[in-house]
Short mmCIF file of C-alpha atoms in Angstrom, two decimals:
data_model
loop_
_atom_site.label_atom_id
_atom_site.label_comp_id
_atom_site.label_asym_id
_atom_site.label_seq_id
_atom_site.Cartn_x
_atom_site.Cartn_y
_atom_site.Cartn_z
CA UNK A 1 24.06 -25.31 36.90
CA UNK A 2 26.27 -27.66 38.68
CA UNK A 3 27.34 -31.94 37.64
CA UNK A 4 28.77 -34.47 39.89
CA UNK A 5 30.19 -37.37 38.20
CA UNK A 6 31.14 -40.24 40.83
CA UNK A 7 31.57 -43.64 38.33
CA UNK A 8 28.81 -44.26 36.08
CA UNK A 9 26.61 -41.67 38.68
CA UNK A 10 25.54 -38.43 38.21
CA UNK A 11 24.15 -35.95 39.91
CA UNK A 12 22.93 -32.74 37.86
CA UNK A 13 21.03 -29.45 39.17
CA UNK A 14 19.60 -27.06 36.07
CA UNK A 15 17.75 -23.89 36.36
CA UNK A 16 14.57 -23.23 34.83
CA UNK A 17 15.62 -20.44 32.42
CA UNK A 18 18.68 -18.82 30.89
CA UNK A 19 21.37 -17.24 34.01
CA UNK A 20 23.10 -14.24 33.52
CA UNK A 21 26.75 -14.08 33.91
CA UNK A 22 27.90 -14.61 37.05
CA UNK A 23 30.10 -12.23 39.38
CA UNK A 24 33.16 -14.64 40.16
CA UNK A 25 34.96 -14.78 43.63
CA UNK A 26 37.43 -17.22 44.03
CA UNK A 27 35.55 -20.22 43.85
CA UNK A 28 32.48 -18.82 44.45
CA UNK A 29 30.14 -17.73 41.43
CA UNK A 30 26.95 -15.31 42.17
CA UNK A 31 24.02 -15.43 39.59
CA UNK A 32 21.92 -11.83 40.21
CA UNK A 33 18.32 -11.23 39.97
CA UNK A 34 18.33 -15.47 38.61
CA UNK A 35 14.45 -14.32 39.63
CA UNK A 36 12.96 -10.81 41.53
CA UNK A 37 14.78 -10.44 44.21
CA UNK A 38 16.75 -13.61 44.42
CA UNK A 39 20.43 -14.54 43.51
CA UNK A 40 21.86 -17.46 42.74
CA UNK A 41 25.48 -18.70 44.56
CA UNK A 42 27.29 -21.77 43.24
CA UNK A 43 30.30 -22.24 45.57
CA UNK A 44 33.29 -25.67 43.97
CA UNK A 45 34.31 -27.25 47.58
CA UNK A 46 36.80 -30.75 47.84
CA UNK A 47 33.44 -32.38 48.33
CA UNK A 48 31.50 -31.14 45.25
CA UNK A 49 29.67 -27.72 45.30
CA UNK A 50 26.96 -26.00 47.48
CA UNK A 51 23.90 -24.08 46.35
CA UNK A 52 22.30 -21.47 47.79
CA UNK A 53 19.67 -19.43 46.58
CA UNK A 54 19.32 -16.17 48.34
CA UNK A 55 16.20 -13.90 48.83
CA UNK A 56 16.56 -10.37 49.41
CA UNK A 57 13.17 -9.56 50.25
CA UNK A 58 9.72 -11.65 52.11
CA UNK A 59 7.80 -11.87 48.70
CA UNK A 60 11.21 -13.34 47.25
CA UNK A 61 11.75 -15.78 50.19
CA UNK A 62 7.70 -17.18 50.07
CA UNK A 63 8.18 -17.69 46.50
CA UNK A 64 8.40 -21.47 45.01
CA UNK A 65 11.07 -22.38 42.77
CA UNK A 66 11.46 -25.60 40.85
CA UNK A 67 15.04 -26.76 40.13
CA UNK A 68 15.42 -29.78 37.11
CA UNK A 69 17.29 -32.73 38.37
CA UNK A 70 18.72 -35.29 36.05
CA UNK A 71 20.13 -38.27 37.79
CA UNK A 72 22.21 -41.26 35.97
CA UNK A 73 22.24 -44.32 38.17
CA UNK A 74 20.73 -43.02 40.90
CA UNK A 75 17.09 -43.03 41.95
CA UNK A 76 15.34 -40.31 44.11
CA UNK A 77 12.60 -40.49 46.67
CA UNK A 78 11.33 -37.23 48.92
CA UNK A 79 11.05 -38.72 52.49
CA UNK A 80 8.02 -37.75 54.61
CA UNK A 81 10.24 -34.59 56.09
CA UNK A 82 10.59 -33.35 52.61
CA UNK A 83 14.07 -34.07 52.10
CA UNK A 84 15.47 -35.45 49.26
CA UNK A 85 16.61 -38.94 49.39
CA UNK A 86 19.49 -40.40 46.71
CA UNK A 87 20.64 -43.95 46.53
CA UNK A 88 22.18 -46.24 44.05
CA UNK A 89 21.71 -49.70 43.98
CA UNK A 90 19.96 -50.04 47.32
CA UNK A 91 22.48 -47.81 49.37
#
């Protein structure tokens, strides 16, 4: 779905199945009905990119999805908010 490369680090978001082709706006790309009733919006800013996955209705927003993440030089650890915490070599 979406690679950042920083060095010898990277940083890379899949999704669990095949996407459709994407609706294109600017630099903006929108993955529809990626599952029922959710889309899927990768968005290239100077800073990398920004996810979103949208739910159009309550079953759709209670719904759990599991995105693959491959990391190279970098290690992950969920904190005790449930955030997602990335550091390489100690930092």
């Amino acid at each position: 779905m979406a690679t950042l490369v920083d060095g010898g680090r990277e940083l890379a978001f899949a999704w669990p199945g095949a996407l459709p082709a994407p609706t294109l706006a600017g630099s903006t790309a929108t993955y529809a009905d990626v599952a029922p009733g959710t889309d899927l919006v990768v968005k290239v800013v100077p800073t990398g990119y920004d996810v979103r996955i949208v739910a159009h209705t309550a079953a759709a927003a209670q719904a759990a999805l599991r995105l693959p993440l491959r990391l190279k030089g970098l290690t992950a650890e969920r904190t005790s908010a449930g955030e997602l915490r990335l550091s390489a070599g100690g930092r």
